[in-house]
Amino acid sequence: MDQYGNKPEYLKNLYFSFVVLLRALRRAGPYLYNLPFTGSGSDEEARNTQYLVRRLLDSQLMTSCNSVFEAFDESLMFSGDSGDSVPGFSTLDSKTAFVQGNSVKATLKSQWKGVFHNISQVMDCISCQKCRLHGKIQLLGIGAALKILLLPEQLIAASLERSELVALFNTLSKFSRAIQAIPRLSQEYLEFQRTYKSDILNEQLAKSRAD
């Protein structure tokens, strides 16, 4: 808490990322609902996995929190085909503007991929293997969520790999647990601060009486 207590933007980023993950999960819902989850383990494990995924997709969180999902709109990302994105767009004919807009869109997507690649390379420098593993899984999970949100719905089934699905659900679980822990950690931090300040005050009073 000493590290994150004075940085509320970290919590905002956590909540925002969680919304992105949930929005991706909801968009891929029709594909995931009927996915057999076979290929590893026993048939019973595959059935249990399918049951748990369907239970998540049918949960109240996924079906009733529309206002939460509206906090992020992937259609506004890479909007290089809008007039505001291309200087001088209004003076161009429609064909030239369309081509130039797509060029901007492609450039933005390329830059976005470069950011993910750079983050992955930074994680290679982490000495703790467990930390590096968890970091890369979560990075892959967020990447899978963005892929789901940006691809046409008819291409989702053919584009997602098994490792990406595993990372998506793993990352969703990690972020969910982190958000659940926020109230408890905040309360513990406030209690610690009160106790610490009280101890300091008592020490000062004891010292003043001794003098």
mmCIF file of C-alpha atoms in Angstrom:
data_model
loop_
_atom_site.group_PDB
_atom_site.id
_atom_site.type_symbol
_atom_site.label_atom_id
_atom_site.label_comp_id
_atom_site.label_asym_id
_atom_site.label_seq_id
_atom_site.Cartn_x
_atom_site.Cartn_y
_atom_site.Cartn_z
ATOM 1 C CA MET A 1 0.000 0.000 0.000
ATOM 2 C CA ASP A 2 2.928 2.350 0.571
ATOM 3 C CA GLN A 3 3.835 1.813 -3.077
ATOM 4 C CA TYR A 4 0.329 2.217 -4.542
ATOM 5 C CA GLY A 5 -1.534 4.268 -1.924
ATOM 6 C CA ASN A 6 -0.596 7.613 -3.458
ATOM 7 C CA LYS A 7 -1.165 6.524 -7.060
ATOM 8 C CA PRO A 8 -4.940 6.272 -7.684
ATOM 9 C CA GLU A 9 -4.281 6.004 -11.430
ATOM 10 C CA TYR A 10 -3.003 2.473 -10.818
ATOM 11 C CA LEU A 11 -6.421 1.440 -9.515
ATOM 12 C CA LYS A 12 -8.125 3.203 -12.412
ATOM 13 C CA ASN A 13 -5.955 1.235 -14.834
ATOM 14 C CA LEU A 14 -6.843 -1.994 -13.038
ATOM 15 C CA TYR A 15 -10.582 -1.338 -13.289
ATOM 16 C CA PHE A 16 -10.296 -0.208 -16.903
ATOM 17 C CA SER A 17 -8.329 -3.324 -17.889
ATOM 18 C CA PHE A 18 -10.923 -5.484 -16.155
ATOM 19 C CA VAL A 19 -13.684 -3.849 -18.211
ATOM 20 C CA VAL A 20 -11.713 -4.539 -21.400
ATOM 21 C CA LEU A 21 -11.352 -8.211 -20.436
ATOM 22 C CA LEU A 22 -15.049 -8.562 -19.607
ATOM 23 C CA ARG A 23 -16.116 -6.821 -22.808
ATOM 24 C CA ALA A 24 -13.940 -9.191 -24.831
ATOM 25 C CA LEU A 25 -15.347 -12.185 -22.995
ATOM 26 C CA ARG A 26 -18.895 -11.072 -23.709
ATOM 27 C CA ARG A 27 -18.128 -10.495 -27.399
ATOM 28 C CA ALA A 28 -16.612 -13.959 -27.715
ATOM 29 C CA GLY A 29 -19.485 -15.448 -25.731
ATOM 30 C CA PRO A 30 -21.296 -17.194 -28.621
ATOM 31 C CA TYR A 31 -18.059 -18.901 -29.654
ATOM 32 C CA LEU A 32 -16.972 -19.823 -26.113
ATOM 33 C CA TYR A 33 -20.431 -21.050 -25.091
ATOM 34 C CA ASN A 34 -20.318 -23.920 -27.583
ATOM 35 C CA LEU A 35 -16.585 -24.606 -27.436
ATOM 36 C CA PRO A 36 -16.040 -28.245 -26.360
ATOM 37 C CA PHE A 37 -12.693 -27.538 -24.599
ATOM 38 C CA THR A 38 -11.307 -30.895 -25.647
ATOM 39 C CA GLY A 39 -7.722 -31.692 -26.553
ATOM 40 C CA SER A 40 -6.158 -32.100 -23.131
ATOM 41 C CA GLY A 41 -7.173 -33.931 -20.010
ATOM 42 C CA SER A 42 -10.139 -36.220 -19.634
ATOM 43 C CA ASP A 43 -13.628 -35.837 -21.041
ATOM 44 C CA GLU A 44 -14.856 -35.089 -17.529
ATOM 45 C CA GLU A 45 -12.423 -32.185 -17.200
ATOM 46 C CA ALA A 46 -13.570 -30.847 -20.569
ATOM 47 C CA ARG A 47 -17.203 -31.007 -19.459
ATOM 48 C CA ASN A 48 -16.374 -29.270 -16.160
ATOM 49 C CA THR A 49 -14.502 -26.523 -17.997
ATOM 50 C CA GLN A 50 -17.386 -26.018 -20.400
ATOM 51 C CA TYR A 51 -19.830 -25.896 -17.481
ATOM 52 C CA LEU A 52 -17.762 -23.257 -15.647
ATOM 53 C CA VAL A 53 -17.354 -21.116 -18.767
ATOM 54 C CA ARG A 54 -21.090 -21.236 -19.478
ATOM 55 C CA ARG A 55 -21.807 -20.387 -15.857
ATOM 56 C CA LEU A 56 -19.574 -17.320 -16.153
ATOM 57 C CA LEU A 57 -21.146 -16.229 -19.441
ATOM 58 C CA ASP A 58 -24.641 -16.626 -17.978
ATOM 59 C CA SER A 59 -23.776 -14.767 -14.766
ATOM 60 C CA GLN A 60 -25.473 -11.526 -13.788
ATOM 61 C CA LEU A 61 -22.195 -9.665 -14.277
ATOM 62 C CA MET A 62 -22.125 -10.545 -17.969
ATOM 63 C CA THR A 63 -25.810 -10.041 -18.692
ATOM 64 C CA SER A 64 -26.923 -7.007 -16.709
ATOM 65 C CA CYS A 65 -24.000 -4.585 -16.304
ATOM 66 C CA ASN A 66 -24.355 -2.747 -19.614
ATOM 67 C CA SER A 67 -23.283 0.580 -18.143
ATOM 68 C CA VAL A 68 -19.990 -0.986 -17.063
ATOM 69 C CA PHE A 69 -19.243 -2.367 -20.517
ATOM 70 C CA GLU A 70 -19.882 1.050 -22.060
ATOM 71 C CA ALA A 71 -16.844 2.415 -20.217
ATOM 72 C CA PHE A 72 -14.733 1.170 -23.134
ATOM 73 C CA ASP A 73 -15.574 1.311 -26.833
ATOM 74 C CA GLU A 74 -13.148 -0.545 -29.084
ATOM 75 C CA SER A 75 -14.744 0.959 -32.195
ATOM 76 C CA LEU A 76 -13.026 4.253 -31.366
ATOM 77 C CA MET A 77 -9.591 2.646 -31.452
ATOM 78 C CA PHE A 78 -7.501 3.119 -34.584
ATOM 79 C CA SER A 79 -10.229 5.345 -36.043
ATOM 80 C CA GLY A 80 -7.936 6.557 -38.802
ATOM 81 C CA ASP A 81 -10.776 6.767 -41.301
ATOM 82 C CA SER A 82 -12.409 9.741 -39.604
ATOM 83 C CA GLY A 83 -11.884 13.224 -40.835
ATOM 84 C CA ASP A 84 -10.413 14.425 -37.558
ATOM 85 C CA SER A 85 -7.659 11.831 -37.733
ATOM 86 C CA VAL A 86 -6.244 12.911 -41.084
ATOM 87 C CA PRO A 87 -4.983 16.468 -41.536
ATOM 88 C CA GLY A 88 -6.624 18.146 -44.490
ATOM 89 C CA PHE A 89 -9.213 15.402 -44.779
ATOM 90 C CA SER A 90 -12.006 17.815 -45.669
ATOM 91 C CA THR A 91 -10.086 19.039 -48.718
ATOM 92 C CA LEU A 92 -9.536 15.525 -50.113
ATOM 93 C CA ASP A 93 -11.852 13.594 -52.360
ATOM 94 C CA SER A 94 -13.552 10.607 -50.741
ATOM 95 C CA LYS A 95 -11.316 7.980 -52.384
ATOM 96 C CA THR A 96 -8.073 9.677 -51.348
ATOM 97 C CA ALA A 97 -9.427 10.288 -47.853
ATOM 98 C CA PHE A 98 -10.402 6.628 -47.507
ATOM 99 C CA VAL A 99 -6.947 5.422 -48.560
ATOM 100 C CA GLN A 100 -5.192 7.896 -46.315
ATOM 101 C CA GLY A 101 -7.457 7.058 -43.410
ATOM 102 C CA ASN A 102 -6.701 3.334 -43.775
ATOM 103 C CA SER A 103 -3.006 4.154 -43.873
ATOM 104 C CA VAL A 104 -3.258 5.965 -40.539
ATOM 105 C CA LYS A 105 -5.239 3.062 -39.121
ATOM 106 C CA ALA A 106 -2.593 0.551 -40.197
ATOM 107 C CA THR A 107 0.155 2.725 -38.701
ATOM 108 C CA LEU A 108 -1.652 2.946 -35.352
ATOM 109 C CA LYS A 109 -2.143 -0.809 -35.229
ATOM 110 C CA SER A 110 1.527 -1.365 -36.029
ATOM 111 C CA GLN A 111 2.532 0.995 -33.231
ATOM 112 C CA TRP A 112 0.191 -0.794 -30.835
ATOM 113 C CA LYS A 113 1.770 -4.148 -31.634
ATOM 114 C CA GLY A 114 5.180 -2.570 -31.128
ATOM 115 C CA VAL A 115 4.176 -1.467 -27.628
ATOM 116 C CA PHE A 116 3.205 -5.035 -26.700
ATOM 117 C CA HIS A 117 6.439 -6.348 -28.170
ATOM 118 C CA ASN A 118 8.485 -3.840 -26.172
ATOM 119 C CA ILE A 119 6.695 -4.727 -22.925
ATOM 120 C CA SER A 120 7.374 -8.412 -23.575
ATOM 121 C CA GLN A 121 11.067 -7.671 -24.109
ATOM 122 C CA VAL A 122 11.211 -5.695 -20.864
ATOM 123 C CA MET A 123 9.730 -8.689 -19.037
ATOM 124 C CA ASP A 124 12.556 -10.846 -20.341
ATOM 125 C CA CYS A 125 14.837 -8.811 -18.080
ATOM 126 C CA ILE A 126 12.948 -9.829 -14.912
ATOM 127 C CA SER A 127 15.153 -12.185 -12.913
ATOM 128 C CA CYS A 128 12.324 -13.941 -11.064
ATOM 129 C CA GLN A 129 11.076 -16.705 -13.366
ATOM 130 C CA LYS A 130 7.692 -16.934 -11.640
ATOM 131 C CA CYS A 131 7.138 -13.171 -11.923
ATOM 132 C CA ARG A 132 8.180 -13.226 -15.561
ATOM 133 C CA LEU A 133 5.816 -16.111 -16.314
ATOM 134 C CA HIS A 134 2.810 -14.470 -14.671
ATOM 135 C CA GLY A 135 3.574 -11.141 -16.325
ATOM 136 C CA LYS A 136 3.777 -12.672 -19.792
ATOM 137 C CA ILE A 137 0.572 -14.672 -19.275
ATOM 138 C CA GLN A 138 -1.311 -11.516 -18.313
ATOM 139 C CA LEU A 139 0.168 -9.619 -21.240
ATOM 140 C CA LEU A 140 -0.968 -12.420 -23.558
ATOM 141 C CA GLY A 141 -4.414 -12.347 -21.930
ATOM 142 C CA ILE A 142 -4.833 -8.614 -22.529
ATOM 143 C CA GLY A 143 -3.573 -9.077 -26.085
ATOM 144 C CA ALA A 144 -6.138 -11.829 -26.642
ATOM 145 C CA ALA A 145 -8.891 -9.545 -25.311
ATOM 146 C CA LEU A 146 -7.916 -6.781 -27.722
ATOM 147 C CA LYS A 147 -7.774 -9.268 -30.597
ATOM 148 C CA ILE A 148 -11.336 -10.364 -29.811
ATOM 149 C CA LEU A 149 -12.550 -6.769 -29.657
ATOM 150 C CA LEU A 150 -10.882 -5.641 -32.873
ATOM 151 C CA LEU A 151 -11.545 -8.642 -35.115
ATOM 152 C CA PRO A 152 -14.802 -9.119 -37.013
ATOM 153 C CA GLU A 153 -16.979 -11.548 -35.068
ATOM 154 C CA GLN A 154 -16.876 -14.154 -37.832
ATOM 155 C CA LEU A 155 -13.073 -14.366 -37.536
ATOM 156 C CA ILE A 156 -12.839 -14.827 -33.766
ATOM 157 C CA ALA A 157 -13.195 -18.612 -33.799
ATOM 158 C CA ALA A 158 -10.500 -19.107 -36.424
ATOM 159 C CA SER A 159 -8.067 -16.583 -34.945
ATOM 160 C CA LEU A 160 -7.913 -17.495 -31.256
ATOM 161 C CA GLU A 161 -5.325 -20.020 -30.130
ATOM 162 C CA ARG A 162 -5.669 -22.291 -27.127
ATOM 163 C CA SER A 163 -2.849 -20.499 -25.287
ATOM 164 C CA GLU A 164 -4.645 -17.176 -25.750
ATOM 165 C CA LEU A 165 -7.869 -18.529 -24.260
ATOM 166 C CA VAL A 166 -5.974 -19.933 -21.279
ATOM 167 C CA ALA A 167 -4.227 -16.593 -20.794
ATOM 168 C CA LEU A 168 -7.517 -14.677 -21.144
ATOM 169 C CA PHE A 169 -9.269 -16.605 -18.385
ATOM 170 C CA ASN A 170 -6.150 -16.595 -16.209
ATOM 171 C CA THR A 171 -5.787 -12.825 -16.541
ATOM 172 C CA LEU A 172 -9.485 -12.286 -15.865
ATOM 173 C CA SER A 173 -9.126 -14.319 -12.664
ATOM 174 C CA LYS A 174 -6.025 -12.392 -11.559
ATOM 175 C CA PHE A 175 -7.650 -9.005 -12.112
ATOM 176 C CA SER A 176 -10.872 -10.102 -10.431
ATOM 177 C CA ARG A 177 -9.024 -11.241 -7.316
ATOM 178 C CA ALA A 178 -7.000 -8.043 -7.258
ATOM 179 C CA ILE A 179 -10.171 -5.933 -7.348
ATOM 180 C CA GLN A 180 -11.757 -8.053 -4.622
ATOM 181 C CA ALA A 181 -8.715 -7.453 -2.431
ATOM 182 C CA ILE A 182 -8.813 -3.648 -2.745
ATOM 183 C CA PRO A 183 -11.359 -2.964 0.064
ATOM 184 C CA ARG A 184 -9.613 -5.334 2.476
ATOM 185 C CA LEU A 185 -6.147 -3.941 1.778
ATOM 186 C CA SER A 186 -7.434 -0.371 2.007
ATOM 187 C CA GLN A 187 -8.997 -1.077 5.394
ATOM 188 C CA GLU A 188 -5.839 -2.760 6.664
ATOM 189 C CA TYR A 189 -3.756 0.176 5.467
ATOM 190 C CA LEU A 190 -5.999 2.712 7.230
ATOM 191 C CA GLU A 191 -5.884 0.695 10.455
ATOM 192 C CA PHE A 192 -2.108 0.471 10.205
ATOM 193 C CA GLN A 193 -1.863 4.232 9.678
ATOM 194 C CA ARG A 194 -4.069 4.920 12.701
ATOM 195 C CA THR A 195 -2.071 2.534 14.874
ATOM 196 C CA TYR A 196 1.240 3.953 13.667
ATOM 197 C CA LYS A 197 0.179 7.538 14.314
ATOM 198 C CA SER A 198 -1.217 6.586 17.701
ATOM 199 C CA ASP A 199 2.074 4.921 18.687
ATOM 200 C CA ILE A 200 4.043 7.983 17.588
ATOM 201 C CA LEU A 201 1.756 10.251 19.591
ATOM 202 C CA ASN A 202 2.060 8.064 22.695
ATOM 203 C CA GLU A 203 5.838 8.072 22.379
ATOM 204 C CA GLN A 204 5.885 11.848 22.123
ATOM 205 C CA LEU A 205 3.624 12.220 25.146
ATOM 206 C CA ALA A 206 5.737 9.801 27.171
ATOM 207 C CA LYS A 207 8.898 11.671 26.207
ATOM 208 C CA SER A 208 7.413 15.052 27.115
ATOM 209 C CA ARG A 209 6.331 13.773 30.547
ATOM 210 C CA ALA A 210 9.771 12.320 31.174
ATOM 211 C CA ASP A 211 11.350 15.692 30.409
#
